[in-house]
Amino acid sequence: MDTPNPVTTPLAADFSRSERLFPKLTPAQLARIAAHGRRRATTRGEVLIEVGDRIVPCFVVVSGEIQVLQVSGGTETVIVSHGPGSVSGEANLISGRPSVARLRISEPGEVLELSRDQLLALVQTDAELSEILMRAFILRRVELIARDVGGVVVIGSTYNAGTLRIREFLTRNGHPFHFVDLDRDADAQELLDRFDVSLADVPVLICGGETVLRNPSNAQIADCLGFNENVDQTRVNDLVVVGAGPAGLAAAVYGASEGLNVLVLESNVPGGQAGSSSRIENYLGFPTGISGLELTSRAYAQALKFGARVIVAKGATRLACDGQRYTVEIDGGPKVPARTVIIATGAAYRKPALENLSMFEGAGVYYGATPMEAQLCLGEEVVVVGGGNSAGQAAVFLAQTTRRVHVLVRGDGLGDTMSRYLIRRIEETPSIVVRTRTQIVGLEGSGRLERIRWRDDRTGDVEAHDIGHVFMMTGAVPNTRWLDGCIALDGKGFVKTGPDLSAEELSAARWPPGRPPYLLETNRPGIFAVGDVRGGNVKRVASAVGEGSIAVAFVHQVLRP
Ligand SMILES: Cc1cc2nc3c(=O)[nH]c(=O)nc-3n(C[C@H](O)[C@H](O)[C@H](O)COP(=O)(O)OP(=O)(O)OC[C@H]3O[C@@H](n4cnc5c(N)ncnc54)[C@H](O)[C@@H]3O)c2cc1C
């Protein structure tokens, strides 16, 4: 019998990056898209989309060609050309943010035009096209980031806290920018002169090539770059989710995909604490680990794909729960009515009581260990403070690129507070030194951290070390101040839910008779708390995601007539 020829199965890698970035759709796929959009003729030179346009349709080329152009200082550079079967657009089609490029017809012909709503309807209902298009849009945004196509320039210093904040805000929002480092780039002074800004003004953000923002807040940056849509204060939302960490994003994905009209409010950037994690290795389904930024960016894109509206850099400042309907007040004044609310505001980093801590935040003192912070201390000696998993991850991650990592722990060891796998990694990494019963007692430096002092609590001895980088990974306190007496909290400020609520707390909130609160429900019917902000929650990404998803099932019960 002849030996059969082995079948060659193409490896995933054969499906090249360029095919994933610029897929050519089949006639059958084009026919399915045609059902969602309108077919129209194009003329040579016609501008389909201008840089900064808010309303950005998606174009599928039937015949002819579309050029995608980067526009900088009046000069155009072709980023890519779309021919027949190719689809225009990138992640901003899903997020609803303004266009960062110009689209012009270079060869006349025909296109299929889909509005953003039509595109969202398509990716929500057609699994095959959703996979092809969502992947292409996300990869194209990655390319735009790599090429700094976004019309944003940040001028600042690597060791300046404000500069670090702005770079993190843009990075975690997936917005491309060009960074000009005053300490290293020769053309920095020329740029300062051109935009009439002085060294005292940095960090400076130049938005759209003209607007100069001096040390802007995240909210100002979001406004300038058009990150947020206008908040409609008359629209009653089925669900307002407050906080876009893993718990809030999970609630948004499940709520929006199950047909609810969902508004998400995020005071900073989507991703929460998880977004600042260098590598999450214990989240189900990622055996090789995944960076917090990557995991939460995917979740954010997924929430947008299903139609959730997400406002960034504007948090909830108050929850009004005395009227007939709940109202969430947003930073800057708007008030949004809600039939149900999910509180997912997580926790904020606990700050040790060190006199001049704020002076060095971002200038030697950090609360997250991501590749951005790691770059700042390449080959140097660093200190990680804390004995929990976030400290362990930070130590292991930083040990790859630094000379030595000192882990300072107040307790006798790591066994009670850190997962075994991290303890083992630490033990196996010779450049990590664990110092038990030791705490930082002083920070010194002018402009940036130069020296720290730590004390051995066993002996009382204080040592000074010329170390300029400290990572504070000392746990977190719940973000519940904005709830202002409306919701029952436990002794530590976490939100009480379900069986943890006492009869007194329920009657004080005039809980209606008929049913007890659902599992994740607070002492107000239809208001739920999920993730790290909830009393008794296990502080893990998986439990945050699980609770966010489960809460949506209870939201449906409450909304049911
Ligand atoms: C460095 C680090 C590493 C970690 N690594 C792991 C790990 O490997 N595995 C693991 O399972 N867990 C890990 N954790 C824990 C995990 O990240 C958290 O348990 C999880 O992020 C909690 O999710 P959450 O959505 O409940 O809250 P958060 O992640 O805290 O998100 C809350 C969000 O709400 C926003 N917010 C706060 N107040 C307001 C307001 N008033 N209005 C609007 N928005 C508001 C915040 O800006 C934030 O984005 C890590 C944590 C850190 C800090």
Coordinates of C-alpha atoms and ligand atoms in Angstrom, one line a residue:
M1 CA 0.0 0.0 0.0
D2 CA 1.3 3.5 -0.9
T3 CA 2.3 5.7 2.0
P4 CA -0.1 8.7 1.9
N5 CA 1.5 12.0 1.4
P6 CA 1.5 13.9 4.7
V7 CA -1.0 16.8 4.6
T8 CA 0.6 20.1 5.2
T9 CA -1.5 22.1 7.7
P10 CA -0.5 25.8 7.6
L11 CA 0.7 27.0 10.9
A12 CA -1.0 30.0 12.4
A13 CA 2.2 32.0 11.8
D14 CA 1.7 31.4 8.0
F15 CA -1.4 33.6 8.3
S16 CA 0.9 36.6 8.1
R17 CA 0.5 39.8 10.1
S18 CA -0.1 41.8 6.9
E19 CA -3.1 39.5 6.0
R20 CA -4.5 40.1 9.5
L21 CA -3.9 43.8 9.2
F22 CA -5.4 44.2 5.8
P23 CA -7.7 41.3 5.1
K24 CA -9.2 40.9 1.6
L25 CA -12.8 40.0 2.0
T26 CA -14.4 37.2 -0.1
P27 CA -17.4 37.9 -2.3
A28 CA -19.6 36.1 0.2
Q29 CA -18.4 38.3 3.1
L30 CA -18.8 41.4 0.9
A31 CA -22.4 40.4 0.2
R32 CA -23.1 40.1 4.0
I33 CA -21.6 43.6 4.6
A34 CA -23.6 45.0 1.8
A35 CA -26.8 44.1 3.7
H36 CA -25.7 46.5 6.5
G37 CA -24.5 49.5 4.5
R38 CA -25.1 51.6 1.3
R39 CA -23.3 51.3 -2.0
R40 CA -22.1 54.5 -3.6
A41 CA -19.8 55.9 -6.2
T42 CA -16.6 57.8 -5.4
T43 CA -14.7 60.5 -7.3
R44 CA -10.9 61.0 -7.5
G45 CA -9.6 63.3 -4.8
E46 CA -12.8 63.0 -2.7
V47 CA -12.0 63.3 1.0
L48 CA -14.0 60.6 2.9
I49 CA -12.7 61.4 6.4
E50 CA -10.7 64.3 7.7
V51 CA -8.3 64.2 10.7
G52 CA -10.3 65.0 13.8
D53 CA -13.7 64.0 12.3
R54 CA -15.9 62.6 15.0
I55 CA -18.4 60.9 12.7
V56 CA -16.2 58.2 11.1
P57 CA -17.9 55.7 8.8
C58 CA -16.4 52.5 7.6
F59 CA -15.7 52.0 3.9
V60 CA -15.4 48.7 2.0
V61 CA -13.8 49.2 -1.4
V62 CA -15.8 47.5 -4.2
S63 CA -13.6 49.1 -6.9
G64 CA -11.1 51.9 -7.0
E65 CA -8.7 52.8 -4.2
I66 CA -8.7 54.7 -0.9
Q67 CA -5.5 56.2 0.5
V68 CA -5.0 56.6 4.3
L69 CA -2.8 59.6 4.9
Q70 CA -0.9 60.9 7.9
V71 CA -1.1 64.7 8.0
S72 CA 1.6 66.5 9.8
G73 CA 2.4 70.2 9.4
G74 CA 0.6 70.4 6.1
T75 CA 2.6 67.3 4.7
E76 CA 0.8 64.1 3.8
T77 CA 2.3 60.7 4.1
V78 CA 0.6 57.6 2.7
I79 CA 0.1 55.1 5.5
V80 CA -1.7 52.5 3.4
S81 CA -3.9 52.1 0.3
H82 CA -7.0 50.1 0.3
G83 CA -7.9 48.3 -2.9
P84 CA -11.0 46.2 -3.9
G85 CA -12.1 43.9 -1.0
S86 CA -10.3 45.9 1.6
V87 CA -11.9 47.7 4.6
S88 CA -11.0 51.1 5.9
G89 CA -10.8 52.0 9.6
E90 CA -9.2 51.1 12.9
A91 CA -10.1 50.9 16.6
N92 CA -11.6 54.4 16.6
L93 CA -14.5 53.0 14.5
I94 CA -15.4 50.9 17.6
S95 CA -14.6 53.5 20.3
G96 CA -16.3 56.4 18.5
R97 CA -13.2 58.6 18.9
P98 CA -12.1 61.1 16.3
S99 CA -10.1 60.0 13.2
V100 CA -6.3 60.4 13.4
A101 CA -5.9 60.1 9.7
R102 CA -7.3 61.5 6.4
L103 CA -8.9 59.2 3.9
R104 CA -9.0 60.2 0.3
I105 CA -10.0 58.5 -2.9
S106 CA -7.0 57.9 -5.1
E107 CA -8.8 55.8 -7.7
P108 CA -12.5 56.4 -8.3
G109 CA -14.9 53.5 -8.2
E110 CA -17.4 52.3 -5.7
V111 CA -17.5 51.8 -1.9
L112 CA -19.9 50.3 0.6
E113 CA -20.4 52.8 3.4
L114 CA -21.4 51.8 6.9
S115 CA -22.1 54.2 9.8
R116 CA -20.6 53.3 13.2
D117 CA -23.9 51.9 14.3
Q118 CA -24.2 49.8 11.2
L119 CA -20.7 48.5 11.8
L120 CA -21.4 47.7 15.4
A121 CA -24.6 45.8 14.4
L122 CA -22.5 43.8 11.9
V123 CA -19.7 42.8 14.4
Q124 CA -22.3 42.0 17.0
T125 CA -24.2 39.6 14.8
D126 CA -21.7 38.2 12.3
A127 CA -19.0 36.2 14.2
E128 CA -16.8 35.6 11.2
L129 CA -16.6 39.2 10.2
S130 CA -16.4 40.3 13.8
E131 CA -13.2 38.3 14.2
I132 CA -11.6 39.5 11.0
L133 CA -12.6 43.2 11.4
M134 CA -12.0 43.5 15.2
R135 CA -8.6 41.9 14.8
A136 CA -7.7 44.2 11.9
F137 CA -8.9 47.4 13.7
I138 CA -6.9 46.5 16.9
L139 CA -3.7 45.7 15.0
R140 CA -4.0 48.8 12.9
R141 CA -4.2 50.9 16.1
V142 CA -1.1 49.2 17.3
E143 CA 0.6 50.2 14.1
L144 CA -0.5 53.8 14.5
I145 CA 0.9 53.8 18.0
A146 CA 4.2 52.4 16.8
R147 CA 4.4 55.2 14.1
D148 CA 3.2 58.0 16.4
V149 CA 0.3 58.8 14.1
G150 CA -2.1 60.7 16.3
G151 CA -1.1 64.4 16.1
V152 CA -0.1 64.4 19.7
V153 CA 3.3 65.5 21.0
V154 CA 4.2 65.3 24.7
I155 CA 7.2 67.4 25.8
G156 CA 8.5 66.6 29.3
S157 CA 11.1 64.9 31.3
T158 CA 11.4 61.2 32.0
Y159 CA 11.8 61.9 35.7
N160 CA 8.8 64.3 36.0
A161 CA 5.7 62.9 37.7
G162 CA 3.3 64.9 35.5
T163 CA 5.0 63.6 32.3
L164 CA 4.7 60.0 33.5
R165 CA 1.0 60.5 34.3
I166 CA 0.3 62.0 30.8
R167 CA 2.3 59.2 29.0
E168 CA 0.5 56.6 31.1
F169 CA -2.9 58.1 30.4
L170 CA -2.3 58.2 26.6
T171 CA -0.7 54.7 26.6
R172 CA -3.5 53.1 28.6
N173 CA -6.1 54.9 26.4
G174 CA -4.3 53.4 23.3
H175 CA -3.7 56.9 21.8
P176 CA -0.6 57.3 19.7
F177 CA 1.8 60.1 20.7
H178 CA 5.3 61.4 20.1
F179 CA 7.4 61.9 23.3
V180 CA 10.1 64.6 23.3
D181 CA 12.4 64.2 26.3
L182 CA 13.9 67.4 27.5
D183 CA 16.8 65.5 29.0
R184 CA 17.7 63.7 25.8
D185 CA 16.2 65.1 22.6
A186 CA 18.2 67.8 20.8
D187 CA 15.2 69.3 19.1
A188 CA 13.3 69.9 22.4
Q189 CA 14.3 73.5 22.8
E190 CA 13.3 74.3 19.2
L191 CA 9.8 72.8 19.9
L192 CA 9.4 74.8 23.1
D193 CA 10.3 78.0 21.2
R194 CA 8.0 77.2 18.3
F195 CA 5.0 76.7 20.6
D196 CA 6.0 79.6 22.9
V197 CA 6.3 77.5 26.1
S198 CA 9.0 77.6 28.7
L199 CA 10.6 74.9 30.9
A200 CA 8.4 75.9 33.7
D201 CA 5.3 74.9 31.7
V202 CA 6.3 71.2 31.2
P203 CA 4.9 68.7 30.8
V204 CA 3.2 70.2 27.7
L205 CA 0.9 68.3 25.4
I206 CA 0.4 69.6 21.9
C207 CA -2.9 68.4 20.6
G208 CA -3.8 68.3 16.9
G209 CA -0.6 70.2 16.0
E210 CA -1.9 73.5 17.4
T211 CA -3.6 73.5 20.9
V212 CA -0.9 73.8 23.6
L213 CA -1.9 72.3 27.0
R214 CA 0.4 73.2 29.9
N215 CA 0.5 70.4 32.5
P216 CA -3.0 69.4 31.6
S217 CA -5.2 67.2 33.7
N218 CA -6.4 63.9 32.3
A219 CA -9.8 65.3 31.8
Q220 CA -8.4 68.2 29.7
I221 CA -6.5 65.8 27.6
A222 CA -9.6 63.7 27.1
D223 CA -11.5 66.8 26.0
C224 CA -8.8 68.0 23.6
L225 CA -8.6 64.6 21.9
G226 CA -12.3 64.1 21.9
F227 CA -12.2 60.9 23.9
N228 CA -15.7 61.3 25.3
E229 CA -19.1 61.8 23.7
N230 CA -21.5 64.3 25.2
V231 CA -23.4 62.9 28.1
D232 CA -27.1 62.9 27.5
Q233 CA -28.7 63.9 30.8
T234 CA -32.2 63.2 29.6
R235 CA -31.6 59.6 28.7
V236 CA -32.5 57.1 31.4
N237 CA -29.9 54.4 31.3
D238 CA -30.9 50.8 32.0
L239 CA -27.5 50.5 33.8
V240 CA -24.8 52.9 34.9
V241 CA -21.6 51.1 35.7
V242 CA -19.2 53.2 37.8
G243 CA -15.6 52.2 37.4
A244 CA -14.0 50.4 34.4
G245 CA -11.6 48.0 36.1
P246 CA -12.1 44.3 35.4
A247 CA -15.3 44.2 37.4
G248 CA -16.9 47.2 35.6
L249 CA -15.7 46.1 32.2
A250 CA -17.2 42.6 32.7
A251 CA -20.5 44.2 33.8
A252 CA -20.4 46.4 30.7
V253 CA -19.7 43.5 28.3
Y254 CA -22.4 41.3 29.7
G255 CA -24.9 44.1 30.1
A256 CA -24.4 45.6 26.6
S257 CA -24.2 42.2 24.9
E258 CA -27.6 41.2 26.5
G259 CA -29.3 44.3 25.1
L260 CA -29.1 46.8 28.0
N261 CA -28.3 50.4 27.4
V262 CA -25.1 50.8 29.4
L263 CA -23.1 53.8 30.4
V264 CA -19.7 53.3 32.0
L265 CA -18.0 56.1 34.0
E266 CA -14.3 55.9 34.6
S267 CA -12.4 58.6 36.6
N268 CA -9.1 57.7 35.1
V269 CA -8.5 55.1 32.4
P270 CA -10.2 51.7 31.7
G271 CA -8.3 48.8 33.2
G272 CA -8.2 49.7 36.9
Q273 CA -5.6 48.2 39.1
A274 CA -5.3 45.2 36.8
G275 CA -4.2 47.5 34.0
S276 CA -1.1 48.5 36.0
S277 CA 0.0 44.9 36.5
S278 CA 3.1 43.9 34.6
R279 CA 2.0 40.3 34.1
I280 CA -1.0 38.4 35.3
E281 CA -0.3 34.7 35.4
N282 CA -3.1 33.3 37.4
Y283 CA -6.1 34.4 35.3
L284 CA -7.8 31.4 33.7
G285 CA -7.0 30.8 30.1
F286 CA -3.6 32.5 29.8
P287 CA -1.1 29.8 30.7
T288 CA 1.9 32.0 29.7
G289 CA 0.5 35.0 31.4
I290 CA -0.8 38.3 30.0
S291 CA 0.1 41.9 30.7
G292 CA -2.6 43.8 32.6
L293 CA -2.7 46.4 29.9
E294 CA -3.3 43.8 27.2
L295 CA -6.0 42.0 29.1
T296 CA -8.0 45.1 30.0
S297 CA -7.6 46.7 26.6
R298 CA -9.2 43.7 25.1
A299 CA -12.0 43.8 27.6
Y300 CA -12.5 47.5 26.9
A301 CA -12.7 46.9 23.1
Q302 CA -15.2 44.1 23.8
A303 CA -17.4 46.4 25.9
L304 CA -17.4 49.0 23.1
K305 CA -18.0 46.4 20.4
F306 CA -21.3 45.4 22.2
G307 CA -22.3 49.1 22.3
A308 CA -21.5 50.1 25.9
R309 CA -20.7 53.9 26.1
V310 CA -17.6 54.6 28.1
I311 CA -16.7 58.0 29.5
V312 CA -13.1 58.3 30.6
A313 CA -11.3 60.7 33.0
K314 CA -14.6 61.8 34.5
G315 CA -15.7 59.9 37.6
A316 CA -18.9 59.7 39.6
T317 CA -18.8 62.4 42.3
R318 CA -22.1 61.5 44.0
L319 CA -24.9 59.0 44.0
A320 CA -28.4 60.5 44.6
C321 CA -30.7 57.8 45.9
D322 CA -33.4 59.7 47.6
G323 CA -35.7 60.3 44.6
Q324 CA -37.8 58.0 42.6
R325 CA -34.9 57.2 40.3
Y326 CA -31.2 57.0 40.9
T327 CA -29.0 59.7 39.6
V328 CA -25.2 59.6 39.2
E329 CA -23.4 62.9 39.3
I330 CA -20.4 63.2 37.1
D331 CA -17.2 65.2 37.6
G332 CA -17.8 68.6 35.9
G333 CA -21.6 68.7 36.7
P334 CA -23.7 66.4 34.4
K335 CA -26.2 64.1 36.1
V336 CA -27.2 60.8 34.5
P337 CA -30.4 59.0 35.5
A338 CA -30.2 55.3 36.0
R339 CA -32.6 52.5 36.5
T340 CA -29.9 50.3 38.0
V341 CA -26.3 51.0 39.1
I342 CA -23.3 48.8 39.5
I343 CA -20.6 50.2 41.8
A344 CA -17.2 48.9 40.6
T345 CA -14.9 51.6 41.8
G346 CA -12.3 49.2 43.2
A347 CA -9.6 50.4 45.5
A348 CA -6.8 53.0 45.4
Y349 CA -3.2 52.5 46.4
R350 CA -2.5 52.8 50.1
K351 CA 0.2 55.4 50.7
P352 CA 2.7 55.0 53.5
A353 CA 2.9 57.9 55.9
L354 CA 6.1 59.4 54.7
E355 CA 6.5 63.1 55.1
N356 CA 7.6 64.1 51.6
L357 CA 6.1 61.2 49.6
S358 CA 4.1 63.4 47.2
M359 CA 7.3 65.2 46.2
F360 CA 8.7 62.0 44.7
E361 CA 5.6 60.4 43.2
G362 CA 6.4 59.7 39.6
A363 CA 9.9 61.0 40.2
G364 CA 11.3 57.8 41.9
V365 CA 8.2 56.6 43.8
Y366 CA 5.8 54.5 41.7
Y367 CA 2.5 52.6 42.4
G368 CA 2.7 50.2 39.5
A369 CA 5.4 48.2 37.8
T370 CA 4.7 48.3 34.1
P371 CA 7.3 48.3 31.2
M372 CA 7.1 52.1 31.3
E373 CA 8.4 52.3 34.9
A374 CA 10.8 49.5 34.2
Q375 CA 12.4 51.6 31.5
L376 CA 13.2 54.3 34.0
C377 CA 15.4 52.1 36.2
L378 CA 17.2 49.9 33.7
G379 CA 20.3 48.3 35.3
E380 CA 19.8 50.2 38.6
E381 CA 19.0 49.1 42.2
V382 CA 15.3 49.3 43.2
V383 CA 13.1 48.8 46.3
V384 CA 9.7 47.1 46.3
V385 CA 7.6 47.7 49.4
G386 CA 5.0 45.1 50.3
G387 CA 4.5 41.4 50.9
G388 CA 1.4 40.7 48.7
N389 CA 1.1 39.3 45.2
S390 CA 1.4 42.7 43.5
A391 CA 4.7 43.2 45.3
G392 CA 5.9 39.7 44.3
Q393 CA 5.0 40.3 40.7
A394 CA 6.7 43.6 40.7
A395 CA 9.9 42.2 42.2
V396 CA 10.0 39.3 39.7
F397 CA 9.3 41.6 36.8
L398 CA 11.8 44.2 37.8
A399 CA 14.5 41.7 38.5
Q400 CA 14.7 41.0 34.7
T401 CA 16.0 44.5 33.9
T402 CA 17.5 45.9 37.1
R403 CA 20.7 45.2 39.0
R404 CA 19.1 44.3 42.4
V405 CA 15.6 44.3 43.9
H406 CA 15.2 44.8 47.6
V407 CA 11.7 43.6 48.8
L408 CA 10.9 45.3 52.1
V409 CA 8.2 43.5 54.2
R410 CA 6.9 44.6 57.6
G411 CA 6.1 41.0 58.7
D412 CA 8.3 38.0 59.3
G413 CA 8.0 36.6 55.8
L414 CA 6.0 36.2 52.7
G415 CA 4.3 32.9 53.4
D416 CA 1.0 34.4 54.8
T417 CA 0.5 37.1 52.2
M418 CA 2.0 35.9 48.8
S419 CA 1.1 33.1 46.5
R420 CA 3.5 30.1 46.6
Y421 CA 4.4 30.4 42.9
L422 CA 5.7 33.9 43.4
I423 CA 7.6 33.1 46.6
R424 CA 9.3 30.3 44.6
R425 CA 10.3 32.7 41.8
I426 CA 11.7 35.1 44.3
E427 CA 13.7 32.4 46.0
E428 CA 15.1 31.3 42.6
T429 CA 16.1 34.8 41.6
P430 CA 19.5 35.7 43.1
S431 CA 19.2 39.4 42.4
I432 CA 16.1 39.7 44.7
V433 CA 16.8 40.2 48.4
V434 CA 13.8 40.0 50.8
R435 CA 14.2 42.1 53.9
T436 CA 11.7 41.1 56.5
R437 CA 10.5 43.3 59.4
T438 CA 11.9 46.3 57.5
Q439 CA 10.2 49.5 56.5
I440 CA 11.1 52.7 54.7
V441 CA 11.4 55.7 57.1
G442 CA 12.8 58.4 54.8
L443 CA 13.0 59.6 51.2
E444 CA 15.6 62.2 50.1
G445 CA 16.5 64.0 46.9
S446 CA 16.2 67.3 45.1
G447 CA 13.7 67.1 42.2
R448 CA 13.8 63.4 42.1
L449 CA 14.4 60.5 44.6
E450 CA 18.1 60.0 45.2
R451 CA 18.4 58.2 48.5
I452 CA 16.1 56.2 50.9
R453 CA 16.4 55.2 54.5
W454 CA 15.0 52.0 55.8
R455 CA 14.8 50.6 59.4
D456 CA 15.2 47.1 60.6
D457 CA 12.4 46.8 63.2
R458 CA 14.2 44.0 65.1
T459 CA 17.3 46.1 65.9
G460 CA 16.0 49.6 65.3
D461 CA 19.0 50.3 63.0
V462 CA 18.4 52.8 60.2
E463 CA 20.4 52.4 56.9
A464 CA 20.7 55.0 54.1
H465 CA 21.1 53.7 50.5
D466 CA 21.6 55.6 47.2
I467 CA 18.6 54.1 45.5
G468 CA 16.4 56.2 43.3
H469 CA 13.4 54.0 42.6
V470 CA 10.8 52.7 45.1
F471 CA 7.7 50.7 44.1
M472 CA 5.0 51.0 46.7
M473 CA 2.9 47.9 46.5
T474 CA 1.2 48.1 49.9
G475 CA -2.4 47.3 49.2
A476 CA -5.4 49.5 48.7
V477 CA -8.3 51.3 50.3
P478 CA -11.8 51.3 48.8
N479 CA -13.0 54.1 46.5
T480 CA -16.3 54.7 48.3
R481 CA -16.2 58.4 49.4
W482 CA -18.5 59.4 46.6
L483 CA -21.3 57.2 47.9
D484 CA -21.7 59.7 50.7
G485 CA -24.1 58.1 53.2
C486 CA -26.4 56.6 50.5
I487 CA -25.0 53.1 50.7
A488 CA -24.2 50.9 53.7
L489 CA -20.4 50.4 54.2
D490 CA -18.5 48.1 56.5
G491 CA -16.0 49.3 59.2
K492 CA -13.2 49.6 56.6
G493 CA -15.3 51.5 54.0
F494 CA -16.1 48.6 51.7
V495 CA -19.7 48.3 50.3
K496 CA -21.9 45.8 52.2
T497 CA -24.1 43.5 50.0
G498 CA -26.6 40.7 50.2
P499 CA -26.5 38.6 53.3
D500 CA -24.0 40.9 55.0
L501 CA -26.6 43.7 55.3
S502 CA -28.3 44.0 58.7
A503 CA -32.1 44.5 59.2
E504 CA -31.3 47.9 60.6
E505 CA -29.3 48.9 57.5
L506 CA -32.2 47.8 55.3
S507 CA -34.9 49.5 57.2
A508 CA -32.8 52.7 57.4
A509 CA -32.7 52.7 53.6
R510 CA -36.5 51.9 53.5
W511 CA -35.9 48.6 51.8
P512 CA -39.3 47.6 50.2
P513 CA -40.9 44.4 51.7
G514 CA -41.3 41.4 49.4
R515 CA -37.8 40.1 48.8
P516 CA -34.4 40.2 50.5
P517 CA -31.4 41.8 48.6
Y518 CA -29.8 39.7 45.9
L519 CA -26.3 38.3 46.4
L520 CA -24.4 41.4 45.2
E521 CA -27.1 44.0 45.9
T522 CA -26.6 46.9 48.3
N523 CA -29.1 48.2 50.8
R524 CA -30.7 50.1 47.8
P525 CA -32.8 48.0 45.4
G526 CA -31.1 47.9 42.0
I527 CA -27.8 49.1 43.2
F528 CA -25.1 46.5 43.2
A529 CA -21.4 46.4 44.2
V530 CA -18.8 44.2 42.6
G531 CA -15.1 43.6 42.7
D532 CA -12.5 45.0 45.1
V533 CA -14.9 47.7 46.4
R534 CA -17.2 45.1 47.8
G535 CA -16.8 43.9 51.4
G536 CA -15.7 40.3 51.5
N537 CA -14.6 40.2 47.9
V538 CA -11.5 38.1 47.1
K539 CA -9.1 40.6 45.6
R540 CA -8.4 39.0 42.3
V541 CA -9.1 39.7 38.6
A542 CA -11.1 36.5 38.2
S543 CA -13.5 37.3 41.1
A544 CA -13.9 40.9 39.9
V545 CA -14.8 39.6 36.4
G546 CA -17.1 37.0 37.9
E547 CA -19.0 39.4 40.1
G548 CA -19.3 41.9 37.3
S549 CA -20.9 39.3 35.1
I550 CA -23.2 37.8 37.8
A551 CA -24.5 41.2 38.9
V552 CA -25.9 41.7 35.4
A553 CA -28.1 38.7 35.9
F554 CA -29.6 40.4 39.0
V555 CA -29.9 43.7 37.0
H556 CA -32.2 41.8 34.6
Q557 CA -34.3 40.6 37.5
V558 CA -34.7 44.1 38.8
L559 CA -35.5 45.6 35.4
R560 CA -38.1 42.9 34.7
P561 CA -41.5 44.5 34.8
Ligands
LIG1 C1 0.0 45.8 40.5 C2 -1.1 44.9 40.7 C3 -1.0 43.5 40.2 C4 -2.0 42.6 40.4 N1 -1.9 41.4 39.9 C5 -2.9 40.5 40.0 C6 -2.8 39.2 39.5 O1 -1.8 38.8 39.0 N2 -3.9 38.4 39.6 C7 -5.1 38.7 40.1 O2 -6.0 38.0 40.1 N3 -5.2 40.0 40.7 C8 -4.2 40.9 40.6 N4 -4.3 42.1 41.2 C9 -5.5 42.5 41.8 C10 -6.6 42.9 40.7 O3 -6.0 43.8 39.8 C11 -7.8 43.5 41.4 O4 -8.4 42.6 42.2 C12 -8.8 43.9 40.3 O5 -8.2 44.9 39.4 C13 -10.0 44.5 40.9 O6 -10.9 44.9 39.9 P1 -12.0 46.0 40.2 O7 -12.6 46.3 38.8 O8 -12.9 45.6 41.2 O9 -11.3 47.3 40.7 P2 -10.1 48.2 40.1 O10 -9.2 47.4 39.3 O11 -9.6 48.9 41.3 O12 -10.9 49.2 39.1 C14 -11.7 50.2 39.7 C15 -11.8 51.4 38.7 O13 -12.7 52.3 39.1 C16 -12.3 53.6 38.9 N5 -12.9 54.6 39.8 C17 -12.6 54.8 41.1 N6 -13.4 55.7 41.6 C18 -14.2 56.1 40.6 C19 -15.3 57.0 40.6 N7 -15.7 57.7 41.6 N8 -15.9 57.2 39.4 C20 -15.6 56.4 38.3 N9 -14.6 55.6 38.3 C21 -13.9 55.4 39.5 C22 -10.8 53.5 39.0 O14 -10.1 54.5 38.3 C23 -10.5 52.1 38.4 O15 -10.3 52.2 37.0 C24 -3.2 43.1 41.0 C25 -3.3 44.4 41.5 C26 -2.3 45.3 41.3 C27 -2.4 46.7 41.8

